[in-house]
Amino acid sequence: MTLQIEKIRNDFPILKRKIKGHSLVYLDNAASSQKPKQVLDAMHSFYQANYANIHRGVYTIAEEATEAFESAREAVVKFIHAKSIREVIFTRGTTESINLVRFAWGTKNIQSGDEILLTEMEHHSNLVPWQMLAKEKGAKLKFIPIDAQGRLDLNKLDDLLSPKTKLLAMTWCSNTLGTINPVEKIIAAAHAKGIPVLLDAAQAAPHIAIDVQKIDCDFLAFSSHKMLGPTGIGVLYAKEALLENMDPFLGGGEMIKTVEWESSTWNDLPGKFEAGTQSIAEAVGLKAAIEYLESIGMEAIHQHEQSLVRYTMERLREVEGVKMFGPPAEERCGLVAFTLNGVHPHDVAAILDRNGICVRAGHHCTQPLHRKLGLEASVRASFYVYNTKEEVDLFIDALKETAKVFKQ
Ligand code: C6P
């Protein structure tokens, strides 16, 4: 399945930009993706014609805005194959979704002596909240280790899923190694012991098809801005029975049913978890992004990214002093992190920028993982639906030049 790449590229106005005289080559998609004009237009026309606050007014544009917001929720339900709108909560993004679970589920369900199982490839957003909860409760964090190829080492999974384990929280795709984890198998192993599983899908939702009923995860978190949508909105999916038993995360407007001076009762799902004015136009943008992705097809997107990452890894082997991290291309989403011997990752990124090429340099919010790899920082190139082999060639040429400059 090949994508109509020129047609797709035409949808992204920013790709026409020149940077220091060069065409923009945007290879930092794992940090955040660019936006097609379908998303920009949907938000613009919503603000121009239909904008008002939602769930409150009885006048025409308030009803239109509410309808637009709720139809975005329906688009998410379909995109991830949730059972109903009651299972889809809008948040500000992956980080907030995970923190919602920490506060609204964790506070009630994690006690002193309990264990929370994570993996060694977690982003800080799926590590720090659990550190905070564990500290507060006197619970313990445990980690599924990674092997030398950057895969999860599942040999000890059975032991790590102990009678004390109350939650397994893990990433679906690593933002640093690129590894796509075998989540269905791991969830089945956790469920066999009655342990719920939270998936951080920040790097999965933009790139692979998601069916929450098939994989049977209990919680799933992702962000709109990495999947062609706007910033400021994301999703927490959770099974309805779990959400029903959780207390609200934030208190305020819209999450209540009745309020007395001394106490309140909670709104039905999903409103119970959506306090305050929501990111309304952003929901409209997210819906347009989902429609855009669906019009191409998630399988086709994944195949395209795999072919780019395979080609990039082949070509990176040509560059003297490059060391790559993570598994073979077939087991990855579309990203590759590497170092260039003797050159600090920030210098690599700065020189690539002189050629209009955007990559991320640093610890990618996985400091403990970097330390485990013996690194402080790495360079990461990450791809999306609009990237091409020609862009990979430009990136490799610029990298070869960088290696040459620093060798002199
Ligand atoms: N990773 C990256 O460059 P937010 O910021 O809430 O939208 O997403 C946080 C997050 C959580 N989990 C994973 C696996 C992620 O990759 C990210 C965001 C970006 O890799 C920014 S640090």
XYZ file of C-alpha atoms and ligand atoms in Angstrom:
430
model
C 0.000 0.000 0.000
C 1.719 3.229 -1.053
C 0.508 6.616 0.053
C -0.287 9.466 -2.322
C 2.505 11.351 -0.703
C 2.508 14.497 -2.868
C -1.224 14.931 -2.305
C -0.732 14.443 1.437
C 2.178 16.901 1.560
C 0.053 19.512 -0.169
C -2.345 19.377 2.774
C 0.357 20.609 5.190
C 1.039 24.324 4.638
C 4.103 24.371 6.899
C 5.920 21.909 4.634
C 6.247 24.711 2.055
C 8.405 26.722 4.471
C 12.060 27.398 3.852
C 14.483 27.298 6.762
C 17.789 29.059 6.149
C 17.237 28.639 2.419
C 16.409 24.921 2.645
C 13.082 23.128 2.427
C 11.771 22.224 5.856
C 12.410 18.556 6.678
C 10.347 17.835 9.764
C 11.579 14.705 11.538
C 10.395 15.481 15.075
C 6.957 13.948 14.846
C 7.236 11.961 18.060
C 7.464 15.296 19.905
C 4.495 16.770 18.029
C 3.101 16.443 14.512
C 2.291 19.135 11.959
C -1.343 19.937 11.097
C -3.123 19.503 7.754
C -5.294 22.296 6.413
C -8.359 20.102 7.041
C -7.668 20.465 10.794
C -6.791 24.166 10.573
C -9.900 24.884 8.459
C -12.229 22.918 10.745
C -11.082 24.931 13.780
C -11.123 28.230 11.912
C -14.633 27.780 10.560
C -15.892 26.544 13.950
C -14.605 29.753 15.587
C -16.075 31.841 12.763
C -19.537 30.279 12.645
C -20.425 28.059 15.601
C -18.363 28.991 18.661
C -19.981 29.179 22.111
C -19.562 27.361 25.406
C -20.972 23.833 25.500
C -23.512 21.891 27.583
C -24.963 25.159 28.929
C -26.739 27.455 26.466
C -30.097 26.753 24.856
C -29.459 29.117 21.965
C -28.569 27.937 18.457
C -24.798 28.342 18.367
C -24.410 26.857 21.874
C -26.308 23.809 20.658
C -24.161 23.662 17.527
C -20.982 23.882 19.602
C -22.188 21.139 21.951
C -23.054 18.963 18.978
C -19.590 19.573 17.440
C -17.845 18.710 20.728
C -19.884 15.559 21.297
C -19.442 14.413 17.727
C -15.669 14.623 18.325
C -16.165 12.229 21.234
C -18.082 9.884 18.942
C -15.203 10.035 16.447
C -12.804 8.988 19.227
C -15.123 6.141 20.288
C -15.040 4.818 16.719
C -11.286 5.423 16.283
C -10.326 3.304 19.317
C -13.352 0.958 19.206
C -14.602 1.890 22.672
C -18.010 0.531 23.671
C -19.655 3.888 24.323
C -19.199 7.615 24.796
C -19.229 7.020 28.557
C -15.753 5.489 28.260
C -14.105 8.463 26.541
C -12.963 11.387 28.708
C -11.398 14.478 27.182
C -8.299 15.720 29.006
C -5.445 18.072 28.059
C -3.286 15.180 26.854
C -1.550 11.942 27.776
C 0.133 13.396 30.861
C -3.139 14.666 32.303
C -4.918 11.401 31.448
C -2.335 9.396 33.394
C -2.489 11.832 36.307
C -6.279 11.542 36.292
C -5.896 7.779 36.829
C -3.271 8.392 39.489
C -5.595 10.658 41.505
C -9.065 9.311 40.765
C -8.226 5.580 40.699
C -4.829 5.329 42.402
C -5.689 7.207 45.571
C -8.523 4.775 46.246
C -6.944 1.540 45.070
C -3.246 1.716 45.994
C -2.312 1.136 49.635
C 0.850 0.773 51.688
C 2.868 -2.283 50.618
C 1.171 -2.531 47.189
C 3.218 -2.690 43.996
C 2.824 -0.793 40.734
C 4.510 -2.474 37.784
C 6.027 -0.258 35.064
C 8.676 -0.908 32.399
C 12.187 0.420 31.946
C 11.139 2.250 28.779
C 8.551 4.591 30.310
C 8.317 8.262 29.448
C 8.478 10.472 32.550
C 4.727 11.069 32.173
C 4.099 7.408 32.984
C 6.741 7.250 35.691
C 6.685 10.414 37.791
C 2.922 10.263 38.657
C 3.416 6.710 39.966
C 6.536 7.736 41.907
C 4.447 10.454 43.569
C 1.600 8.066 44.371
C 3.971 5.369 45.655
C 5.660 7.893 47.933
C 2.334 9.157 49.258
C 0.990 5.663 49.915
C 4.116 3.728 50.880
C 3.764 1.563 47.755
C 6.610 0.177 45.646
C 7.447 0.565 41.954
C 8.762 -2.418 40.023
C 10.001 -2.486 36.437
C 9.860 -4.959 33.559
C 13.462 -4.823 32.295
C 14.560 -4.319 28.700
C 16.972 -6.622 26.890
C 20.018 -5.656 24.808
C 17.836 -5.088 21.701
C 15.508 -2.720 23.538
C 12.638 -5.199 23.776
C 10.838 -5.920 27.025
C 12.322 -8.982 28.689
C 9.169 -10.905 29.544
C 10.918 -13.912 31.123
C 10.254 -12.610 34.605
C 6.801 -11.157 33.890
C 5.054 -13.897 35.815
C 7.121 -13.176 38.955
C 6.801 -9.414 38.550
C 3.001 -9.713 38.413
C 2.907 -10.575 42.109
C -0.029 -10.849 44.523
C 0.949 -7.320 45.647
C 0.701 -5.810 42.139
C -2.309 -3.513 41.894
C -1.620 -1.921 38.497
C 0.516 -2.451 35.408
C 1.140 0.875 33.642
C 3.186 0.704 30.461
C 3.866 2.313 27.148
C 2.531 0.728 23.958
C 5.347 2.202 21.797
C 8.578 3.567 23.207
C 9.298 7.191 22.274
C 13.048 6.472 22.475
C 13.608 2.876 21.324
C 10.681 2.776 18.928
C 9.738 -0.668 20.285
C 6.115 -1.696 19.767
C 5.321 -3.788 22.822
C 3.212 -6.985 22.631
C 0.498 -5.386 24.731
C -2.255 -7.908 24.053
C -0.150 -10.762 25.433
C 0.996 -8.739 28.455
C -2.539 -7.569 29.261
C -3.781 -11.177 29.130
C -1.029 -12.200 31.591
C -1.945 -9.347 33.972
C -5.674 -10.042 33.725
C -5.089 -13.725 34.492
C -4.022 -12.432 37.918
C -6.783 -9.830 38.182
C -4.409 -6.870 37.608
C -5.706 -3.878 35.589
C -3.518 -2.389 32.850
C -3.007 1.223 31.805
C -1.510 1.795 28.355
C 0.337 4.974 27.492
C -0.631 5.215 23.814
C 0.955 8.629 23.141
C 3.192 7.071 20.462
C 0.706 4.395 19.393
C -2.517 6.276 18.644
C -0.944 8.398 15.863
C 0.614 5.414 14.106
C -1.213 2.110 14.564
C -4.823 0.933 14.615
C -6.282 0.716 18.106
C -9.050 -1.589 19.266
C -9.423 -1.272 23.029
C -11.973 -4.077 23.167
C -9.659 -6.483 21.338
C -6.585 -5.760 23.442
C -8.809 -5.419 26.540
C -6.807 -2.646 28.243
C -8.425 -1.024 31.269
C -7.080 2.493 30.708
C -5.575 4.078 27.589
C -4.117 7.576 27.321
C -3.145 9.630 24.256
C -2.662 13.186 22.963
C -4.196 14.909 19.950
C -1.109 16.985 19.092
C 0.956 13.955 18.070
C -1.749 12.720 15.660
C -2.224 15.779 13.404
C -4.620 17.449 15.867
C -4.204 20.574 17.994
C -2.474 20.875 21.360
C -4.507 21.191 24.558
C -6.672 18.110 24.126
C -6.188 14.398 24.685
C -8.106 11.346 25.721
C -8.442 8.993 28.626
C -10.273 5.819 27.701
C -11.323 3.639 30.627
C -13.731 0.759 31.073
C -17.060 2.076 32.260
C -17.156 -0.020 35.453
C -13.802 1.445 36.542
C -14.916 5.019 35.850
C -18.164 4.461 37.746
C -16.166 3.454 40.823
C -13.734 6.367 40.625
C -14.211 9.718 42.326
C -13.850 12.891 40.246
C -10.372 14.203 39.493
C -11.095 17.936 39.456
C -14.068 19.692 41.058
C -15.964 22.525 39.373
C -18.444 23.280 36.627
C -20.084 20.506 34.579
C -18.841 17.549 36.641
C -21.733 17.869 39.108
C -25.357 16.804 39.145
C -26.448 18.747 42.242
C -24.583 21.081 44.587
C -25.506 21.938 48.193
C -23.518 24.254 50.466
C -21.723 21.342 52.071
C -21.737 18.611 49.443
C -22.345 17.678 45.812
C -23.311 14.728 43.664
C -21.537 13.803 40.460
C -22.577 14.045 36.838
C -23.056 10.924 34.716
C -20.127 9.685 32.629
C -18.216 11.131 30.922
C -19.111 14.572 32.392
C -18.053 13.488 35.900
C -14.418 13.785 34.786
C -14.689 16.934 32.667
C -14.659 19.876 35.081
C -14.594 23.424 33.744
C -14.819 24.747 30.194
C -13.368 22.203 27.831
C -11.035 22.626 24.846
C -13.943 22.961 22.438
C -12.387 24.064 19.149
C -9.541 21.638 19.861
C -12.069 18.786 19.984
C -13.301 19.924 16.565
C -9.691 19.852 15.345
C -9.113 16.403 16.832
C -12.174 15.073 15.021
C -10.859 16.472 11.723
C -7.463 14.858 12.431
C -9.090 11.480 13.098
C -11.079 11.752 9.880
C -7.906 12.638 8.011
C -6.011 9.641 9.441
C -8.952 7.337 8.728
C -9.186 8.554 5.142
C -5.602 7.307 4.628
C -5.936 4.219 6.837
C -3.888 3.375 9.925
C -2.446 0.223 8.357
C -1.181 2.197 5.348
C 0.314 4.816 7.695
C 2.105 2.149 9.730
C 3.490 0.480 6.561
C 4.733 3.844 5.257
C 6.512 4.645 8.520
C 8.021 1.175 8.726
C 9.475 1.517 5.239
C 10.939 4.921 6.184
C 12.447 3.675 9.435
C 13.890 0.577 7.679
C 15.468 2.783 5.005
C 16.775 5.258 7.599
C 18.380 2.513 9.670
C 20.031 1.056 6.557
C 21.402 4.450 5.572
C 22.494 5.356 9.119
C 24.815 2.329 8.956
C 26.725 4.198 6.217
C 27.618 7.012 8.606
C 30.817 6.407 10.526
C 30.429 6.605 14.300
C 26.631 6.151 14.418
C 25.222 3.906 17.128
C 21.492 3.119 17.052
C 19.306 2.012 19.938
C 16.295 -0.274 19.872
C 15.020 -3.316 17.975
C 15.009 -4.082 14.215
C 12.812 -1.888 12.009
C 9.997 -4.483 11.737
C 9.365 -4.206 15.491
C 9.255 -0.403 15.583
C 6.961 2.486 15.100
C 8.535 5.154 12.874
C 11.404 6.478 14.917
C 15.084 5.888 15.505
C 17.346 7.252 18.249
C 21.110 7.244 17.811
C 24.381 8.854 18.818
C 27.238 10.080 16.639
C 30.589 9.257 18.181
C 32.374 12.300 19.581
C 29.585 14.771 18.776
C 27.093 15.942 21.379
C 23.475 15.283 20.264
C 22.693 19.004 20.631
C 25.495 19.839 18.177
C 24.149 17.251 15.729
C 20.657 18.759 15.943
C 22.009 22.324 15.615
C 23.973 21.470 12.459
C 21.021 19.594 10.962
C 18.914 22.704 11.622
C 21.291 24.710 9.409
C 20.046 22.410 6.641
C 16.377 22.874 7.545
C 16.186 19.471 9.228
C 14.337 19.176 12.553
C 15.255 16.319 14.899
C 15.063 16.058 18.662
C 18.233 15.957 20.762
C 18.248 15.314 24.489
C 16.859 12.682 26.853
C 13.364 12.664 25.252
C 11.852 12.590 28.770
C 13.281 9.107 29.373
C 16.211 9.903 31.650
C 16.345 6.548 33.488
C 16.202 4.682 30.151
C 19.008 6.824 28.730
C 21.073 6.136 31.833
C 20.447 2.404 31.432
C 21.732 2.713 27.842
C 24.830 4.464 29.198
C 23.802 7.801 27.693
C 22.904 11.275 28.805
C 21.293 12.179 25.526
C 20.643 10.949 21.992
C 19.425 12.259 18.640
C 16.009 11.082 17.459
C 14.477 11.168 13.990
C 10.767 10.389 13.948
C 8.497 10.077 10.932
C 4.902 10.573 9.959
C 2.555 10.295 7.067
C 4.064 13.225 5.092
C 7.741 12.216 5.280
C 9.585 10.830 2.253
C 12.692 8.814 1.374
C 14.096 11.966 -0.251
C 13.900 13.676 3.133
C 15.732 10.748 4.718
C 18.458 11.195 2.066
C 18.784 14.901 2.931
C 19.027 13.991 6.602
C 21.727 11.355 5.971
C 23.731 13.713 3.721
C 23.646 16.431 6.393
C 24.616 13.914 9.060
C 27.585 12.725 6.997
C 28.688 16.357 6.660
C 28.344 16.782 10.434
C 30.479 13.706 11.071
C 33.111 15.085 8.649
C 33.201 18.547 10.263
C 33.725 17.117 13.737
C 36.387 14.673 12.556
C 38.626 17.505 11.299
N 6.709 12.624 24.230
C 8.580 13.225 22.841
O 9.288 14.043 22.249
P 2.000 14.878 26.384
O 3.128 15.828 26.571
O 1.144 14.765 27.607
O 1.220 15.132 25.141
O 2.669 13.440 26.124
C 3.547 12.894 27.062
C 4.095 11.582 26.589
C 3.717 10.424 27.240
N 4.138 9.232 26.824
C 4.957 9.074 25.763
C 5.364 7.706 25.344
C 5.383 10.208 25.078
O 6.204 10.061 24.037
C 4.959 11.495 25.505
C 5.463 12.739 24.834
C 7.298 13.703 23.472
O 8.882 12.038 22.921
C 7.491 14.955 24.257
S 8.505 14.704 25.686
